[in-house]
């Protein structure tokens, strides 16, 4: 796991190494300061000439400045390294997610992926900065200070034999008790983010049913749950302070009491005031080092959960792979399903699709009808290889879709969803997702065919109108027509409309389909619809039920032999027939 995460350091390795070296220098000079301070105190007490006192003072000043310079540069280097590491880590996670199949994304929730790229990366970033700074500084300070304490204080250093084990044991127990509470927080973060995401996306529904108070209570409950876990953990970690103070004061009392006795009994020959001063400083350095080590232990243990979650994403292998010697050209828009069955999960008890045999010639217009849950969308998602068939073969242009380069295949297939997505940016920028090189005239032509030009031209800024994130400043019907225009600019071999005209009226729907016939006659067009009027003139109409093809044929054929189709037709045209 560590090897995988460290790969994201890349260009910031040198800053990390520089930080480590500078910290060694900072600790070295800082540990020498108490020893020289002792010499200065003893020299003043002994009545040394002022020249010697000044010389020692200048040496102290040099050490302090050197330690400060090393510390400042180390802080700069570690900040640069940790921030750069976090940036690369987020980029690597995002890049990895872009290569995921829908199956991989289903494995992680959207909210969980957002948490991993934000909260988890921040935790790892903080842990990394602490590792390259404090995790090096604290052990070095501990070792150097203990060594200097024994050199300077002799028998006085016995205090550390008592204090250090007590402090180590206490800090380990505190960290051990706090860890389970910290670990429990991360899954709750996922649920909290999921609640926020769901609420924001469904804001119109929430307001429509006046459920704001319910949503506030739900969010407050999730937030309180996290607060309770953090409070529990922080209460335990807060015991570090009293434990530390107890050890510090014990250390001070022991050194002052025993040191004073030694000075009086030996007349200052065994130990002097300067040594006691140095011992107090070294004692504080030793205990603070242990305190920092305990905090690092807590932080690293907490961030280890975040690191594992990031590692899971970085090592997740996409269930879809490009084959060797992949085909890089789609010859036509013909589609064949040969004995296809599909399950969303290997553990699923029933198949979403079962025994699908279907042959669509290039350039055909095909309609797909069926009730909710009949797997209409699942069927078309196998064409651009968003999922792989569990059994059987799906072919495009006479070749198994698994033989194609993924980018080649998906560039040949345009999908317009019912829940269309527009990105923040101008209308032009959104439409050029279909074709980056599209001219302004090509954009307008696609919008005319999608019946979008009229309302776009009515905007004060026209095609330079800014679209808010998710397209919240345009209506559902306008959003659908813009997405259809975006797909037309792609000039695909296969165009799939997944109930993507549900928000437009029947007249506009008919004009859009007429535009398809004129603009992309050689493109295979698959239209999933709830309205029979949207597919009535299709070359082939497929009726689906429970993941199987119930029947197929043209309108007249299905009216004769498909009870499902006939009933749907009569229900949708009942009002018109009564008026006649």
Short mmCIF file of C-alpha atoms in Angstrom, two decimals, residues 201-517:
data_model
loop_
_atom_site.label_atom_id
_atom_site.label_comp_id
_atom_site.label_asym_id
_atom_site.label_seq_id
_atom_site.Cartn_x
_atom_site.Cartn_y
_atom_site.Cartn_z
CA UNK A 201 -30.00 16.70 -6.65
CA UNK A 202 -33.58 16.23 -5.49
CA UNK A 203 -34.05 19.79 -4.23
CA UNK A 204 -37.11 20.39 -6.42
CA UNK A 205 -38.78 17.24 -5.07
CA UNK A 206 -37.90 18.18 -1.49
CA UNK A 207 -39.44 21.62 -1.91
CA UNK A 208 -42.39 20.26 -3.86
CA UNK A 209 -43.34 17.98 -0.98
CA UNK A 210 -42.24 20.52 1.70
CA UNK A 211 -39.86 17.97 3.22
CA UNK A 212 -37.18 20.49 4.16
CA UNK A 213 -37.59 19.87 7.89
CA UNK A 214 -37.37 16.11 7.41
CA UNK A 215 -34.17 16.50 5.36
CA UNK A 216 -32.73 18.84 7.98
CA UNK A 217 -33.44 16.30 10.69
CA UNK A 218 -31.94 13.48 8.61
CA UNK A 219 -28.79 15.51 7.98
CA UNK A 220 -28.60 16.60 11.61
CA UNK A 221 -28.83 12.97 12.74
CA UNK A 222 -25.99 11.90 10.41
CA UNK A 223 -23.91 14.91 11.43
CA UNK A 224 -24.56 14.27 15.12
CA UNK A 225 -23.49 10.65 14.69
CA UNK A 226 -20.12 11.77 13.34
CA UNK A 227 -19.87 14.44 16.05
CA UNK A 228 -20.49 11.81 18.74
CA UNK A 229 -17.72 9.56 17.41
CA UNK A 230 -15.25 12.44 17.15
CA UNK A 231 -16.21 13.73 20.60
CA UNK A 232 -15.62 10.29 22.09
CA UNK A 233 -12.22 10.03 20.39
CA UNK A 234 -11.19 13.58 21.27
CA UNK A 235 -12.16 13.08 24.92
CA UNK A 236 -9.82 10.11 25.09
CA UNK A 237 -7.02 11.93 23.23
CA UNK A 238 -7.49 14.95 25.56
CA UNK A 239 -6.07 12.77 28.38
CA UNK A 240 -2.67 13.29 26.71
CA UNK A 241 -2.52 16.77 28.29
CA UNK A 242 -2.94 15.81 31.96
CA UNK A 243 -0.65 12.79 31.53
CA UNK A 244 2.00 14.97 29.93
CA UNK A 245 1.75 17.63 32.65
CA UNK A 246 2.01 15.00 35.38
CA UNK A 247 5.22 13.64 33.86
CA UNK A 248 6.67 17.11 33.25
CA UNK A 249 6.04 18.27 36.82
CA UNK A 250 7.35 14.99 38.28
CA UNK A 251 10.47 15.43 36.15
CA UNK A 252 10.92 19.05 37.32
CA UNK A 253 10.41 18.20 41.00
CA UNK A 254 12.76 15.20 40.81
CA UNK A 255 15.54 17.12 39.03
CA UNK A 256 15.24 20.23 41.22
CA UNK A 257 15.07 18.24 44.47
CA UNK A 258 17.85 15.79 43.72
CA UNK A 259 19.94 18.36 41.81
CA UNK A 260 19.77 20.89 44.66
CA UNK A 261 20.81 18.21 47.14
CA UNK A 262 23.77 17.21 44.94
CA UNK A 263 24.90 20.84 44.54
CA UNK A 264 24.76 21.47 48.29
CA UNK A 265 26.44 18.18 49.25
CA UNK A 266 29.23 18.44 46.65
CA UNK A 267 29.68 22.19 46.71
CA UNK A 268 29.01 22.34 43.00
CA UNK A 269 31.81 19.98 42.04
CA UNK A 270 29.56 17.08 40.90
CA UNK A 271 26.83 19.13 39.28
CA UNK A 272 26.08 22.83 39.01
CA UNK A 273 23.17 25.19 38.32
CA UNK A 274 23.86 25.16 34.57
CA UNK A 275 23.52 21.38 34.42
CA UNK A 276 20.20 21.51 36.29
CA UNK A 277 18.93 24.12 33.81
CA UNK A 278 20.05 21.93 30.90
CA UNK A 279 18.44 18.84 32.45
CA UNK A 280 15.11 20.65 32.78
CA UNK A 281 15.29 21.66 29.12
CA UNK A 282 16.30 18.17 27.98
CA UNK A 283 13.53 16.70 30.11
CA UNK A 284 11.01 18.94 28.39
CA UNK A 285 12.43 17.99 24.97
CA UNK A 286 12.26 14.27 25.77
CA UNK A 287 8.70 14.40 27.07
CA UNK A 288 7.50 16.65 24.23
CA UNK A 289 9.10 14.23 21.76
CA UNK A 290 7.12 11.38 23.27
CA UNK A 291 3.97 13.52 23.18
CA UNK A 292 4.53 14.27 19.50
CA UNK A 293 5.20 10.59 18.78
CA UNK A 294 1.87 9.69 20.41
CA UNK A 295 0.03 12.31 18.34
CA UNK A 296 1.75 11.01 15.22
CA UNK A 297 0.67 7.51 16.15
CA UNK A 298 -2.94 8.67 16.48
CA UNK A 299 -2.79 10.62 13.21
CA UNK A 300 -1.09 7.87 11.26
CA UNK A 301 -3.43 5.20 12.59
CA UNK A 302 -6.41 7.38 11.69
CA UNK A 303 -5.02 8.19 8.25
CA UNK A 304 -4.21 4.48 7.70
CA UNK A 305 -7.95 3.94 7.22
CA UNK A 306 -7.97 6.76 4.67
CA UNK A 307 -4.87 5.32 2.98
CA UNK A 308 -6.55 1.90 2.69
CA UNK A 309 -9.63 3.48 1.09
CA UNK A 310 -7.46 5.39 -1.40
CA UNK A 311 -5.42 2.25 -2.08
CA UNK A 312 -8.63 0.35 -2.90
CA UNK A 313 -9.43 2.86 -5.64
CA UNK A 314 -5.88 3.05 -7.02
CA UNK A 315 -5.58 -0.74 -7.25
CA UNK A 316 -9.10 -1.42 -8.49
CA UNK A 317 -8.82 -3.02 -11.91
CA UNK A 318 -11.43 -2.05 -14.45
CA UNK A 319 -13.64 -4.97 -15.40
CA UNK A 320 -13.33 -3.80 -19.02
CA UNK A 321 -10.00 -4.02 -20.82
CA UNK A 322 -8.75 -3.20 -24.28
CA UNK A 323 -7.75 -6.39 -26.06
CA UNK A 324 -4.36 -6.92 -27.69
CA UNK A 325 -4.36 -5.86 -31.33
CA UNK A 326 -7.65 -4.05 -30.77
CA UNK A 327 -9.78 -3.12 -33.78
CA UNK A 328 -9.61 0.64 -34.32
CA UNK A 329 -12.35 1.14 -36.91
CA UNK A 330 -16.08 0.50 -36.78
CA UNK A 331 -17.19 -0.27 -40.36
CA UNK A 332 -20.94 0.30 -39.96
CA UNK A 333 -23.75 0.55 -37.43
CA UNK A 334 -25.08 -3.00 -37.60
CA UNK A 335 -25.81 -4.59 -34.20
CA UNK A 336 -26.16 -8.28 -33.30
CA UNK A 337 -27.09 -9.89 -29.99
CA UNK A 338 -26.39 -13.61 -30.07
CA UNK A 339 -27.63 -15.60 -27.04
CA UNK A 340 -26.95 -12.68 -24.70
CA UNK A 341 -27.66 -12.87 -20.96
CA UNK A 342 -26.48 -10.36 -18.40
CA UNK A 343 -26.24 -9.99 -14.62
CA UNK A 344 -25.18 -6.81 -12.85
CA UNK A 345 -23.42 -8.89 -10.21
CA UNK A 346 -22.00 -12.39 -10.17
CA UNK A 347 -23.91 -12.92 -6.92
CA UNK A 348 -27.24 -11.89 -8.47
CA UNK A 349 -29.83 -14.68 -8.44
CA UNK A 350 -31.59 -13.63 -11.64
CA UNK A 351 -30.37 -12.16 -14.90
CA UNK A 352 -31.30 -8.63 -15.94
CA UNK A 353 -31.28 -9.86 -19.56
CA UNK A 354 -31.89 -13.41 -20.68
CA UNK A 355 -31.44 -15.19 -24.04
CA UNK A 356 -31.46 -12.09 -26.22
CA UNK A 357 -31.18 -12.78 -29.96
CA UNK A 358 -31.46 -9.64 -32.05
CA UNK A 359 -30.12 -8.49 -35.43
CA UNK A 360 -30.25 -4.85 -36.51
CA UNK A 361 -29.00 -3.78 -39.95
CA UNK A 362 -26.96 -0.60 -40.29
CA UNK A 363 -29.11 2.51 -40.82
CA UNK A 364 -32.28 1.02 -39.33
CA UNK A 365 -34.52 2.91 -36.92
CA UNK A 366 -35.40 0.65 -34.01
CA UNK A 367 -37.89 1.36 -31.24
CA UNK A 368 -37.80 -0.35 -27.85
CA UNK A 369 -40.88 -0.45 -25.63
CA UNK A 370 -41.49 -2.06 -22.26
CA UNK A 371 -42.60 -1.42 -18.73
CA UNK A 372 -40.43 -0.13 -15.92
CA UNK A 373 -37.83 -2.76 -15.01
CA UNK A 374 -38.01 -4.58 -18.33
CA UNK A 375 -34.24 -3.90 -18.86
CA UNK A 376 -34.56 -1.64 -21.89
CA UNK A 377 -31.66 0.57 -20.77
CA UNK A 378 -29.61 -2.46 -19.77
CA UNK A 379 -29.92 -3.81 -23.31
CA UNK A 380 -28.50 -0.71 -24.98
CA UNK A 381 -25.72 -0.28 -22.39
CA UNK A 382 -24.11 -3.45 -23.73
CA UNK A 383 -23.69 -1.87 -27.20
CA UNK A 384 -21.02 0.75 -26.24
CA UNK A 385 -19.64 -1.81 -23.78
CA UNK A 386 -20.54 0.04 -20.61
CA UNK A 387 -21.01 -3.49 -19.30
CA UNK A 388 -19.92 -6.82 -20.77
CA UNK A 389 -22.46 -9.55 -21.47
CA UNK A 390 -22.36 -12.36 -18.92
CA UNK A 391 -23.18 -14.89 -21.64
CA UNK A 392 -23.32 -14.66 -25.41
CA UNK A 393 -21.86 -12.10 -27.82
CA UNK A 394 -22.74 -8.51 -28.70
CA UNK A 395 -21.49 -7.42 -32.12
CA UNK A 396 -21.18 -4.01 -33.71
CA UNK A 397 -20.21 -3.76 -37.37
CA UNK A 398 -19.96 -7.56 -37.45
CA UNK A 399 -17.25 -7.66 -34.74
CA UNK A 400 -17.50 -8.65 -31.09
CA UNK A 401 -17.53 -5.42 -29.07
CA UNK A 402 -14.76 -6.91 -26.90
CA UNK A 403 -12.46 -6.88 -29.97
CA UNK A 404 -12.63 -3.10 -30.33
CA UNK A 405 -10.50 -0.42 -28.77
CA UNK A 406 -12.86 1.07 -26.15
CA UNK A 407 -12.41 4.67 -27.34
CA UNK A 408 -13.01 3.63 -30.94
CA UNK A 409 -16.20 1.78 -30.06
CA UNK A 410 -17.60 4.52 -27.85
CA UNK A 411 -16.77 7.25 -30.35
CA UNK A 412 -18.93 5.35 -32.83
CA UNK A 413 -21.88 5.23 -30.41
CA UNK A 414 -23.72 8.29 -29.09
CA UNK A 415 -26.09 7.85 -26.13
CA UNK A 416 -28.65 10.45 -25.06
CA UNK A 417 -30.06 9.63 -21.63
CA UNK A 418 -33.39 10.49 -20.09
CA UNK A 419 -31.59 12.15 -17.19
CA UNK A 420 -29.44 14.35 -19.37
CA UNK A 421 -26.39 16.07 -17.99
CA UNK A 422 -24.99 19.43 -19.00
CA UNK A 423 -21.78 20.78 -17.56
CA UNK A 424 -21.02 24.25 -16.27
CA UNK A 425 -19.92 26.33 -19.25
CA UNK A 426 -21.46 27.96 -22.31
CA UNK A 427 -23.96 26.22 -24.57
CA UNK A 428 -21.27 26.10 -27.28
CA UNK A 429 -18.80 24.43 -24.93
CA UNK A 430 -21.38 21.83 -23.95
CA UNK A 431 -22.29 21.07 -27.56
CA UNK A 432 -18.64 20.70 -28.58
CA UNK A 433 -18.41 17.67 -26.32
CA UNK A 434 -19.88 15.94 -29.37
CA UNK A 435 -17.24 17.37 -31.69
CA UNK A 436 -14.43 19.60 -30.47
CA UNK A 437 -13.81 20.89 -34.00
CA UNK A 438 -17.46 21.72 -34.77
CA UNK A 439 -17.94 25.11 -36.44
CA UNK A 440 -20.56 27.59 -35.29
CA UNK A 441 -22.65 26.74 -38.36
CA UNK A 442 -22.47 22.99 -37.61
CA UNK A 443 -23.57 23.70 -34.04
CA UNK A 444 -26.55 25.73 -35.23
CA UNK A 445 -27.51 23.07 -37.78
CA UNK A 446 -27.46 20.34 -35.10
CA UNK A 447 -29.59 22.53 -32.84
CA UNK A 448 -32.07 23.19 -35.65
CA UNK A 449 -32.45 19.45 -36.20
CA UNK A 450 -32.85 18.89 -32.44
CA UNK A 451 -35.41 21.75 -32.28
CA UNK A 452 -33.13 23.66 -29.92
CA UNK A 453 -32.04 26.61 -32.09
CA UNK A 454 -35.22 28.62 -31.50
CA UNK A 455 -34.99 28.75 -27.71
CA UNK A 456 -31.18 29.13 -27.71
CA UNK A 457 -31.46 32.12 -30.07
CA UNK A 458 -34.02 33.69 -27.72
CA UNK A 459 -31.42 33.92 -24.94
CA UNK A 460 -29.68 37.34 -24.72
CA UNK A 461 -26.26 35.68 -25.05
CA UNK A 462 -27.42 33.07 -27.59
CA UNK A 463 -24.98 30.18 -27.89
CA UNK A 464 -22.64 31.89 -25.43
CA UNK A 465 -25.26 31.61 -22.66
CA UNK A 466 -23.74 30.18 -19.50
CA UNK A 467 -25.12 26.84 -18.34
CA UNK A 468 -25.03 26.28 -14.59
CA UNK A 469 -23.73 22.99 -13.16
CA UNK A 470 -26.19 20.23 -14.07
CA UNK A 471 -28.08 22.57 -16.43
CA UNK A 472 -30.26 23.92 -13.63
CA UNK A 473 -31.00 27.18 -15.50
CA UNK A 474 -32.73 25.45 -18.47
CA UNK A 475 -35.88 23.36 -18.49
CA UNK A 476 -35.98 19.57 -18.79
CA UNK A 477 -37.16 19.70 -22.41
CA UNK A 478 -34.49 22.28 -23.34
CA UNK A 479 -31.83 20.17 -21.67
CA UNK A 480 -32.93 17.07 -23.63
CA UNK A 481 -32.83 18.92 -26.96
CA UNK A 482 -29.35 20.30 -26.26
CA UNK A 483 -28.13 16.80 -25.43
CA UNK A 484 -29.63 15.46 -28.66
CA UNK A 485 -27.85 18.22 -30.60
CA UNK A 486 -24.60 17.31 -28.83
CA UNK A 487 -25.04 13.67 -29.92
CA UNK A 488 -25.82 14.69 -33.52
CA UNK A 489 -22.55 16.64 -33.73
CA UNK A 490 -20.73 13.39 -33.02
CA UNK A 491 -22.12 11.93 -36.30
CA UNK A 492 -22.04 8.44 -34.79
CA UNK A 493 -22.51 5.07 -36.44
CA UNK A 494 -25.13 4.28 -33.77
CA UNK A 495 -27.38 6.77 -31.97
CA UNK A 496 -29.20 5.62 -28.83
CA UNK A 497 -32.01 7.73 -27.37
CA UNK A 498 -32.87 6.35 -23.93
CA UNK A 499 -36.29 7.92 -23.35
CA UNK A 500 -34.60 11.22 -24.14
CA UNK A 501 -37.63 12.96 -25.65
CA UNK A 502 -39.91 12.32 -22.67
CA UNK A 503 -39.87 16.01 -21.69
CA UNK A 504 -40.84 17.36 -25.16
CA UNK A 505 -44.28 17.44 -26.76
CA UNK A 506 -45.30 14.96 -29.47
CA UNK A 507 -45.03 17.56 -32.26
CA UNK A 508 -41.44 18.46 -31.32
CA UNK A 509 -40.69 14.75 -30.93
CA UNK A 510 -41.88 14.12 -34.50
CA UNK A 511 -39.78 17.02 -35.85
CA UNK A 512 -36.68 15.64 -34.09
CA UNK A 513 -37.20 12.19 -35.61
CA UNK A 514 -37.68 13.75 -39.04
CA UNK A 515 -34.39 15.58 -38.55
CA UNK A 516 -32.68 12.26 -37.83
CA UNK A 517 -33.90 10.77 -41.11
#
